[in-house]
Amino acid sequence: MPANKRLTDLADFIVGKTSWIIDQWSHAVTRSPRIPSADDLPYEELVDHLPYLLLDLAQRLSEDSLIEVPKEAAHGRVHGRRRWEQGYTLAEVVREFGIIRAATTRAVELFARETPAFAAAERAEADKIINQFFTNALAHSAQQFETEQRSAFKASQQDRQAILDSALDCIIVMDEPGIIREWNAAAAALFGYPREEAVGTELAELIVPPELRAPHRAGLNHFRKTGEGPLLGRRIEVPAVRADGTSIQVELAIMHHRTETGALFTAYLRDITERVRSEKRRDAQYEIATLLFDDQPLRKIAPAILEKIAASGTWIFAALWMLEKDGSLRSCATWKSSERQAVFEEKTRHFIIPPRQGLPVPAIESGDPIWYADVLREEKFPRHEAALEAGMRGALFFPLAAPGGIKGVIELMSDTVLTPDADLIQLAGTLGRQIGLYLERKETAEELQRQKETAEAASRAKDRFLAALSHELRTPLTPVLMWACATSGDENLPEEIKEGLAMICRNIEMEARLIDDLLDLTRIAQGKLQLHLQFCEGDRLLQHALEIVRSQLSGKRLRVSVSLQASNHFIQVDPTRIEQVFWNLLKNAQKFTPENGQIALRSYDAEPGIVAFEIANEGKGIDASVMPKLFTAFEQGAPGAGGGLGLGLAICKAIVEMHGGTITATNRPDGAAFTFTLKTALPAAEQPPTDHPAAPVGSRSLRILIVEDDESTVRVMQRLLQNAKHEVVTATTVRDAIALIQKQEFDLVVSDLGLPDGSGHDLMREASRKGGARGIAVSGYGMEDDIERSREAGFSAHLTKPINVQDLTETIAKVTRI
């Protein structure tokens, strides 16, 4: 595995500081009393050995062997070990290693100051490697002097113990049966057993947790039988037990060697409890942040959050309390480590902490975590008996804080009396803020969702209201429009009467268009505005729209100039919709043009393949404050403008853009102008033939059933159809109509949809079952959904009120194919 780049840099730095470290060592030796060696070996020989020792250390720091070790290094290391065997005492070795280690540590400090990017974690890893390096060297020396004692000098046990005791890590020597043979000072300090008590005791009974003793002994038996040990030569992390019964985590490495009496195992242990605890807390914080980031409902992630927090310490129970509007606290989630806490958990789930009462109150009021060494001593702890039964003692309460205030409290319980842990309190504060922000975000999202649902409900209610209003407005217009249009065609009437009837027809059509504007707004908002494209002459659509508003223009004595200059005004559009655009723009121009003013209409070639239509009017123009929202629904064209619904321009924009065109408004010195553009189609001479030419109104008499509950509409439709030589029968209810269908054969059923005793859909389904009759639905409801329902019920066509005679007769011809 490649070495950490910073540790490799440190290795280079230490090698480069070799002379400096030697100087540090020489200075320390000069100040210290000289300890004569066995063969009066001069200290200068150790100076020769130091570069190779530091190269060894550099290799440990840089595991990818980027530092090339000279060939002389191997000789130097061997020669150094032989010199120590000849002359140096263990006390000298210990002292010299201590001086060299201290100088090396100072070199690391120099590197850290010169390298700002040298992180704390990297420094800790470097210190770990350096300590292990010198510890291993000392341990090797201990084994070396033990061999000297047995084979040559029977060296002093005191010297060997000096090396063991100088090690920062615990060194424990154990024989094959598992009995402790050596126990250094670091082991005594960590585990709480003095050397004289530990030596001669079985290791399993002393520091191995009860649940691991059987596997430990089985491993020793396996080694005695096979000579193999799966843990030998490896570095592992295991739990251990101290003399006071507390559990700790240790890093363990075991080496073994053979003696005349059997195998000896040397264990090197280091207390990593704090590191493991820090890692657990860091992991808990990361995992909780991941849960909160997923944005799942609180009820789903709360138990997992409590479990992650509890795993970061010695907690046996956790609860999440939510702050209610009245200030009380109610548990919404719990976690327990065993069934011993089941009763306490059940009581917590159904318990409500009254406002400003109980232990969580200080945490809520202060906004900071509160630590209790023993909750059983707290009078304000209401679940005292259940906590005593569950074995609970220490507790931590921390608030869930957010910018909008405290959202709740998390309660953690331990089975031991606790002492304050500053790191844990800091972690609790951080987690409390993270969870508090999550809760506030969820509250905001839920409130926005409620507002959205309310707005959607209001929108649906508005749509239903507009549809109902449309129906109620259209129904009385139908007989008037049909009668006026039909009567205006009578050649025997005086011209004045004809003009009056034509005026009535135009105004009813204008009223119908206003109603359409209301419904079109809903269609646009729902994305249901549909286009029925045809090849049309744009100039003709403009002139037809002009005729509809002609009487209103005349009422204000407005002059109209028309200049149709476009070389090609053929367009493929929905003619009804484009005429609606012209009509709305003309209505807008009529409203804002002063009396005796002028409106100018023109078409022209905007660019190749694009035709433009312009409606300009005299007046004061468009106010600057209105221009940005001119095409917004319900906005009037000018401050204080009277009349109109403020829908026309918004609908114009939507229709034009659906056709792939553009619409703009500009001010001119003498007024304002609206211009919209569309793509042109083939010239008239090149238009494809019509696939389905309009069917002429035939002369064959039809048997027609009219079902309508409005008396005026029934009378007019019956008279007009009878004048067209059709045999007409009428009914006002679904029941009467079905009775007629069962008795007679009809060619066509023309039915209103809203009848007193049911729907025209039910009637048409019955007529379809009987067979033969076609159907035309007539209704004040004209949305796409209404038309689709009519089609599904069996109607061949759907006419939206008000209808005129021409619309009705053409539809009858199309449906019956006369």
Tab-separated table of C-alpha atoms in Angstrom, residues 405-728:
chain	number	residue	atom	x	y	z
A	405	GLY	CA	-36.818	27.502	18.510
A	406	ILE	CA	-36.465	24.231	20.438
A	407	LYS	CA	-38.239	21.337	18.710
A	408	GLY	CA	-37.714	18.602	21.317
A	409	VAL	CA	-35.225	16.769	23.535
A	410	ILE	CA	-33.252	13.518	23.273
A	411	GLU	CA	-32.831	11.542	26.492
A	412	LEU	CA	-29.926	9.093	26.994
A	413	MET	CA	-29.679	6.721	29.981
A	414	SER	CA	-26.691	4.735	31.305
A	415	ASP	CA	-26.466	1.942	33.865
A	416	THR	CA	-23.492	3.578	35.621
A	417	VAL	CA	-22.968	6.782	37.550
A	418	LEU	CA	-21.423	9.143	35.036
A	419	THR	CA	-18.712	11.742	35.172
A	420	PRO	CA	-18.960	14.657	32.724
A	421	ASP	CA	-17.505	13.972	29.278
A	422	ALA	CA	-16.753	17.286	27.545
A	423	ASP	CA	-16.303	15.662	24.151
A	424	LEU	CA	-19.663	13.881	24.383
A	425	ILE	CA	-21.426	17.060	25.496
A	426	GLN	CA	-20.005	18.873	22.486
A	427	LEU	CA	-21.117	16.028	20.202
A	428	ALA	CA	-24.616	16.133	21.735
A	429	GLY	CA	-24.853	19.859	21.036
A	430	THR	CA	-23.869	19.322	17.407
A	431	LEU	CA	-26.317	16.455	16.924
A	432	GLY	CA	-29.069	18.460	18.611
A	433	ARG	CA	-28.639	21.284	16.116
A	434	GLN	CA	-28.533	18.894	13.150
A	435	ILE	CA	-31.722	17.103	14.195
A	436	GLY	CA	-33.401	20.404	15.129
A	437	LEU	CA	-32.732	21.819	11.668
A	438	TYR	CA	-34.102	18.621	10.124
A	439	LEU	CA	-37.296	18.897	12.203
A	440	GLU	CA	-37.753	22.553	11.293
A	441	ARG	CA	-37.189	21.726	7.625
A	442	LYS	CA	-39.816	18.974	7.819
A	443	GLU	CA	-42.279	21.330	9.528
A	444	THR	CA	-41.726	23.892	6.787
A	445	ALA	CA	-42.142	21.247	4.067
A	446	GLU	CA	-45.355	19.958	5.668
A	447	GLU	CA	-46.732	23.478	5.971
A	448	LEU	CA	-45.879	24.168	2.330
A	449	GLN	CA	-47.577	20.910	1.368
A	450	ARG	CA	-50.693	21.906	3.331
A	451	GLN	CA	-50.700	25.295	1.639
A	452	LYS	CA	-50.231	23.635	-1.740
A	453	GLU	CA	-53.135	21.261	-1.109
A	454	THR	CA	-55.288	24.178	0.050
A	455	ALA	CA	-54.366	26.158	-3.061
A	456	GLU	CA	-55.070	23.161	-5.306
A	457	ALA	CA	-58.417	22.611	-3.588
A	458	ALA	CA	-59.231	26.298	-4.087
A	459	SER	CA	-58.182	26.023	-7.715
A	460	ARG	CA	-60.412	22.986	-8.215
A	461	ALA	CA	-63.277	24.804	-6.524
A	462	LYS	CA	-62.646	27.802	-8.803
A	463	ASP	CA	-62.658	25.537	-11.858
A	464	ARG	CA	-65.926	23.937	-10.744
A	465	PHE	CA	-67.402	27.378	-10.127
A	466	LEU	CA	-66.325	28.665	-13.541
A	467	ALA	CA	-67.724	25.578	-15.249
A	468	ALA	CA	-71.037	25.939	-13.400
A	469	LEU	CA	-71.142	29.675	-14.099
A	470	SER	CA	-70.443	29.004	-17.767
A	471	HIS	CA	-73.301	26.543	-17.909
A	472	GLU	CA	-75.733	28.919	-16.227
A	473	LEU	CA	-74.741	31.805	-18.507
A	474	ARG	CA	-74.763	29.817	-21.732
A	475	THR	CA	-78.122	28.083	-21.275
A	476	PRO	CA	-80.399	31.162	-21.580
A	477	LEU	CA	-78.338	32.482	-24.502
A	478	THR	CA	-79.017	29.423	-26.659
A	479	PRO	CA	-82.678	30.074	-27.605
A	480	VAL	CA	-81.983	33.763	-28.163
A	481	LEU	CA	-79.030	33.105	-30.474
A	482	MET	CA	-80.812	30.359	-32.403
A	483	TRP	CA	-83.968	32.432	-32.894
A	484	ALA	CA	-82.135	35.631	-33.801
A	485	CYS	CA	-79.786	33.951	-36.269
A	486	ALA	CA	-82.555	31.969	-37.891
A	487	THR	CA	-84.921	34.951	-38.139
A	488	SER	CA	-82.239	37.301	-39.515
A	489	GLY	CA	-82.137	35.164	-42.642
A	490	ASP	CA	-85.765	35.931	-43.494
A	491	GLU	CA	-85.678	37.994	-46.721
A	492	ASN	CA	-89.134	39.455	-45.995
A	493	LEU	CA	-87.968	41.345	-42.916
A	494	PRO	CA	-87.156	45.050	-43.108
A	495	GLU	CA	-83.441	45.852	-43.331
A	496	GLU	CA	-83.541	47.622	-39.981
A	497	ILE	CA	-84.900	44.490	-38.268
A	498	LYS	CA	-82.264	42.346	-39.986
A	499	GLU	CA	-79.520	44.657	-38.754
A	500	GLY	CA	-80.940	44.527	-35.235
A	501	LEU	CA	-81.044	40.742	-35.275
A	502	ALA	CA	-77.474	40.621	-36.625
A	503	MET	CA	-76.462	42.940	-33.791
A	504	ILE	CA	-78.117	40.562	-31.302
A	505	CYS	CA	-76.228	37.603	-32.791
A	506	ARG	CA	-72.900	39.449	-32.647
A	507	ASN	CA	-73.398	40.465	-29.033
A	508	ILE	CA	-74.400	36.968	-27.990
A	509	GLU	CA	-71.297	35.609	-29.735
A	510	MET	CA	-69.292	38.249	-27.883
A	511	GLU	CA	-70.843	37.155	-24.602
A	512	ALA	CA	-70.000	33.529	-25.454
A	513	ARG	CA	-66.403	34.522	-26.117
A	514	LEU	CA	-66.185	36.187	-22.693
A	515	ILE	CA	-67.392	32.953	-21.173
A	516	ASP	CA	-64.817	31.070	-23.255
A	517	ASP	CA	-62.104	33.324	-21.833
A	518	LEU	CA	-63.008	32.168	-18.328
A	519	LEU	CA	-62.834	28.519	-19.328
A	520	ASP	CA	-59.716	28.969	-21.451
A	521	LEU	CA	-57.873	30.279	-18.387
A	522	THR	CA	-58.584	26.972	-16.658
A	523	ARG	CA	-57.613	24.992	-19.761
A	524	ILE	CA	-54.296	26.819	-20.026
A	525	ALA	CA	-53.521	26.342	-16.317
A	526	GLN	CA	-54.216	22.592	-16.627
A	527	GLY	CA	-52.361	22.243	-19.937
A	528	LYS	CA	-55.583	21.055	-21.631
A	529	LEU	CA	-56.038	23.765	-24.240
A	530	GLN	CA	-56.292	21.807	-27.493
A	531	LEU	CA	-55.704	22.985	-31.042
A	532	HIS	CA	-57.517	21.752	-34.161
A	533	LEU	CA	-55.204	22.840	-36.962
A	534	GLN	CA	-56.492	23.794	-40.428
A	535	PHE	CA	-55.156	25.722	-43.439
A	536	CYS	CA	-56.653	29.208	-43.104
A	537	GLU	CA	-56.324	32.717	-44.492
A	538	GLY	CA	-55.153	34.915	-41.642
A	539	ASP	CA	-56.556	38.065	-43.253
A	540	ARG	CA	-60.044	36.534	-43.353
A	541	LEU	CA	-59.861	35.560	-39.683
A	542	LEU	CA	-58.878	39.146	-38.867
A	543	GLN	CA	-61.764	40.591	-40.885
A	544	HIS	CA	-64.279	38.217	-39.295
A	545	ALA	CA	-63.146	39.214	-35.808
A	546	LEU	CA	-63.444	42.863	-36.869
A	547	GLU	CA	-67.069	42.314	-37.874
A	548	ILE	CA	-67.897	40.910	-34.442
A	549	VAL	CA	-66.700	44.084	-32.675
A	550	ARG	CA	-67.832	46.465	-35.415
A	551	SER	CA	-70.836	47.732	-33.444
A	552	GLN	CA	-68.722	48.504	-30.399
A	553	LEU	CA	-66.236	50.424	-32.532
A	554	SER	CA	-69.073	52.397	-34.057
A	555	GLY	CA	-70.428	53.220	-30.602
A	556	LYS	CA	-67.255	55.202	-29.865
A	557	ARG	CA	-67.109	56.587	-33.422
A	558	LEU	CA	-63.714	54.964	-33.969
A	559	ARG	CA	-62.106	54.941	-37.389
A	560	VAL	CA	-60.574	51.675	-38.598
A	561	SER	CA	-57.898	51.421	-41.270
A	562	VAL	CA	-57.004	48.020	-42.714
A	563	SER	CA	-53.793	47.397	-44.665
A	564	LEU	CA	-53.247	43.732	-45.576
A	565	GLN	CA	-49.746	43.777	-47.108
A	566	ALA	CA	-48.520	40.224	-46.406
A	567	SER	CA	-47.547	38.413	-49.589
A	568	ASN	CA	-48.609	35.100	-48.044
A	569	HIS	CA	-51.172	35.146	-45.265
A	570	PHE	CA	-51.960	31.401	-45.346
A	571	ILE	CA	-51.347	29.800	-41.955
A	572	GLN	CA	-51.933	26.341	-40.459
A	573	VAL	CA	-53.736	27.142	-37.220
A	574	ASP	CA	-56.805	26.524	-35.145
A	575	PRO	CA	-59.030	29.188	-36.762
A	576	THR	CA	-61.293	29.578	-33.752
A	577	ARG	CA	-58.332	30.214	-31.466
A	578	ILE	CA	-56.551	32.662	-33.795
A	579	GLU	CA	-59.827	34.511	-34.329
A	580	GLN	CA	-60.079	34.639	-30.544
A	581	VAL	CA	-56.643	36.335	-30.470
A	582	PHE	CA	-57.764	38.919	-33.054
A	583	TRP	CA	-61.010	39.526	-31.167
A	584	ASN	CA	-59.258	40.048	-27.818
A	585	LEU	CA	-56.685	42.420	-29.320
A	586	LEU	CA	-59.433	44.397	-31.074
A	587	LYS	CA	-61.446	44.569	-27.847
A	588	ASN	CA	-58.329	45.809	-26.053
A	589	ALA	CA	-57.713	48.456	-28.717
A	590	GLN	CA	-61.376	49.576	-28.622
A	591	LYS	CA	-61.233	49.962	-24.837
A	592	PHE	CA	-58.120	52.156	-24.763
A	593	THR	CA	-58.749	54.270	-27.880
A	594	PRO	CA	-60.416	57.640	-27.106
A	595	GLU	CA	-63.663	58.553	-28.907
A	596	ASN	CA	-63.175	59.599	-32.533
A	597	GLY	CA	-59.753	57.939	-32.431
A	598	GLN	CA	-58.292	55.503	-34.920
A	599	ILE	CA	-57.352	51.797	-34.902
A	600	ALA	CA	-54.959	50.542	-37.569
A	601	LEU	CA	-54.874	46.891	-38.656
A	602	ARG	CA	-52.226	45.509	-40.949
A	603	SER	CA	-50.486	42.300	-41.994
A	604	TYR	CA	-46.975	42.199	-43.422
A	605	ASP	CA	-44.020	39.912	-44.095
A	606	ALA	CA	-41.918	39.999	-40.903
A	607	GLU	CA	-39.261	37.789	-42.495
A	608	PRO	CA	-39.228	34.891	-44.976
A	609	GLY	CA	-41.823	32.321	-43.879
A	610	ILE	CA	-43.189	34.561	-41.089
A	611	VAL	CA	-46.343	36.669	-41.274
A	612	ALA	CA	-47.021	39.440	-38.752
A	613	PHE	CA	-50.369	40.912	-37.699
A	614	GLU	CA	-50.441	44.307	-36.012
A	615	ILE	CA	-53.290	46.034	-34.143
A	616	ALA	CA	-52.355	49.623	-33.252
A	617	ASN	CA	-54.527	52.200	-31.507
A	618	GLU	CA	-54.319	55.853	-30.679
A	619	GLY	CA	-54.191	56.830	-27.016
A	620	LYS	CA	-51.799	57.425	-24.175
A	621	GLY	CA	-50.085	54.047	-24.543
A	622	ILE	CA	-49.201	51.415	-21.946
A	623	ASP	CA	-48.080	52.572	-18.515
A	624	ALA	CA	-44.491	51.556	-17.665
A	625	SER	CA	-45.633	49.919	-14.416
A	626	VAL	CA	-48.088	47.736	-16.335
A	627	MET	CA	-45.791	46.640	-19.181
A	628	PRO	CA	-43.941	43.822	-17.225
A	629	LYS	CA	-47.233	42.150	-16.233
A	630	LEU	CA	-49.246	42.989	-19.335
A	631	PHE	CA	-49.761	39.355	-20.340
A	632	THR	CA	-50.524	38.168	-16.785
A	633	ALA	CA	-54.042	36.896	-16.033
A	634	PHE	CA	-56.420	39.286	-14.221
A	635	GLU	CA	-54.131	42.275	-14.848
A	636	GLN	CA	-55.842	45.297	-16.421
A	637	GLY	CA	-54.171	47.028	-19.357
A	638	ALA	CA	-53.846	50.354	-17.527
A	639	PRO	CA	-54.269	51.625	-13.947
A	640	GLY	CA	-57.927	52.235	-13.280
A	641	ALA	CA	-59.049	50.739	-16.583
A	642	GLY	CA	-62.661	49.771	-16.442
A	643	GLY	CA	-64.366	46.770	-17.968
A	644	GLY	CA	-63.010	43.400	-18.921
A	645	LEU	CA	-61.781	40.477	-16.866
A	646	GLY	CA	-58.063	40.974	-17.419
A	647	LEU	CA	-57.843	37.594	-19.177
A	648	GLY	CA	-57.714	38.464	-22.856
A	649	LEU	CA	-54.020	39.260	-23.258
A	650	ALA	CA	-52.924	36.287	-21.112
A	651	ILE	CA	-55.018	33.975	-23.291
A	652	CYS	CA	-53.677	35.610	-26.460
A	653	LYS	CA	-50.101	34.945	-25.371
A	654	ALA	CA	-50.833	31.290	-24.531
A	655	ILE	CA	-52.617	30.646	-27.849
A	656	VAL	CA	-49.956	32.341	-29.986
A	657	GLU	CA	-47.115	30.501	-28.255
A	658	MET	CA	-48.936	27.163	-28.641
A	659	HIS	CA	-48.892	27.869	-32.385
A	660	GLY	CA	-45.142	28.488	-32.237
A	661	GLY	CA	-45.521	32.256	-32.631
A	662	THR	CA	-44.625	35.343	-30.639
A	663	ILE	CA	-46.610	38.302	-29.344
A	664	THR	CA	-45.254	41.668	-28.194
A	665	ALA	CA	-46.543	45.044	-27.063
A	666	THR	CA	-44.860	48.391	-27.714
A	667	ASN	CA	-45.598	52.046	-27.067
A	668	ARG	CA	-45.688	54.574	-29.875
A	669	PRO	CA	-45.739	58.380	-29.746
A	670	ASP	CA	-49.476	58.385	-30.462
A	671	GLY	CA	-50.548	55.189	-28.692
A	672	ALA	CA	-49.698	51.479	-28.477
A	673	ALA	CA	-49.401	48.478	-30.794
A	674	PHE	CA	-49.673	44.705	-30.368
A	675	THR	CA	-47.922	42.484	-32.894
A	676	PHE	CA	-47.983	38.723	-33.170
A	677	THR	CA	-46.198	36.502	-35.670
A	678	LEU	CA	-46.934	33.040	-37.079
A	679	LYS	CA	-45.273	30.723	-39.553
A	680	THR	CA	-46.810	30.794	-43.018
A	681	ALA	CA	-48.211	27.746	-44.818
A	682	LEU	CA	-48.476	26.921	-48.527
A	683	PRO	CA	-49.971	29.561	-50.810
A	684	ALA	CA	-53.639	29.134	-51.658
A	685	ALA	CA	-52.962	27.556	-55.061
A	686	GLU	CA	-50.847	24.851	-53.466
A	687	GLN	CA	-53.203	23.903	-50.615
A	688	PRO	CA	-53.896	20.168	-50.403
A	689	PRO	CA	-57.466	19.119	-51.092
A	690	THR	CA	-59.728	18.888	-48.070
A	691	ASP	CA	-60.031	15.279	-46.887
A	692	HIS	CA	-63.533	15.707	-45.504
A	693	PRO	CA	-65.513	18.464	-47.225
A	694	ALA	CA	-68.331	19.877	-45.184
A	695	ALA	CA	-71.475	17.858	-45.725
A	696	PRO	CA	-74.340	19.879	-47.155
A	697	VAL	CA	-77.551	20.134	-45.241
A	698	GLY	CA	-79.732	17.483	-46.762
A	699	SER	CA	-83.417	17.451	-47.498
A	700	ARG	CA	-84.261	14.029	-46.038
A	701	SER	CA	-86.550	14.230	-43.068
A	702	LEU	CA	-85.185	12.823	-39.798
A	703	ARG	CA	-86.934	11.563	-36.713
A	704	ILE	CA	-85.262	13.621	-33.973
A	705	LEU	CA	-85.718	13.381	-30.212
A	706	ILE	CA	-84.892	16.625	-28.377
A	707	VAL	CA	-84.303	16.220	-24.623
A	708	GLU	CA	-84.018	19.598	-22.871
A	709	ASP	CA	-85.482	20.905	-19.605
A	710	ASP	CA	-85.276	24.599	-20.617
A	711	GLU	CA	-88.677	25.428	-22.102
A	712	SER	CA	-87.475	28.309	-24.302
A	713	THR	CA	-84.656	26.273	-25.794
A	714	VAL	CA	-86.987	23.347	-26.508
A	715	ARG	CA	-89.522	25.541	-28.282
A	716	VAL	CA	-86.966	27.298	-30.468
A	717	MET	CA	-85.086	24.140	-31.420
A	718	GLN	CA	-88.302	22.268	-32.167
A	719	ARG	CA	-89.636	25.056	-34.372
A	720	LEU	CA	-86.407	25.501	-36.274
A	721	LEU	CA	-85.942	21.788	-36.909
A	722	GLN	CA	-89.558	21.386	-37.918
A	723	ASN	CA	-89.084	24.275	-40.377
A	724	ALA	CA	-86.228	22.175	-41.826
A	725	LYS	CA	-88.814	19.390	-42.481
A	726	HIS	CA	-87.676	17.137	-39.640
A	727	GLU	CA	-90.080	15.181	-37.409
A	728	VAL	CA	-89.350	16.358	-33.872
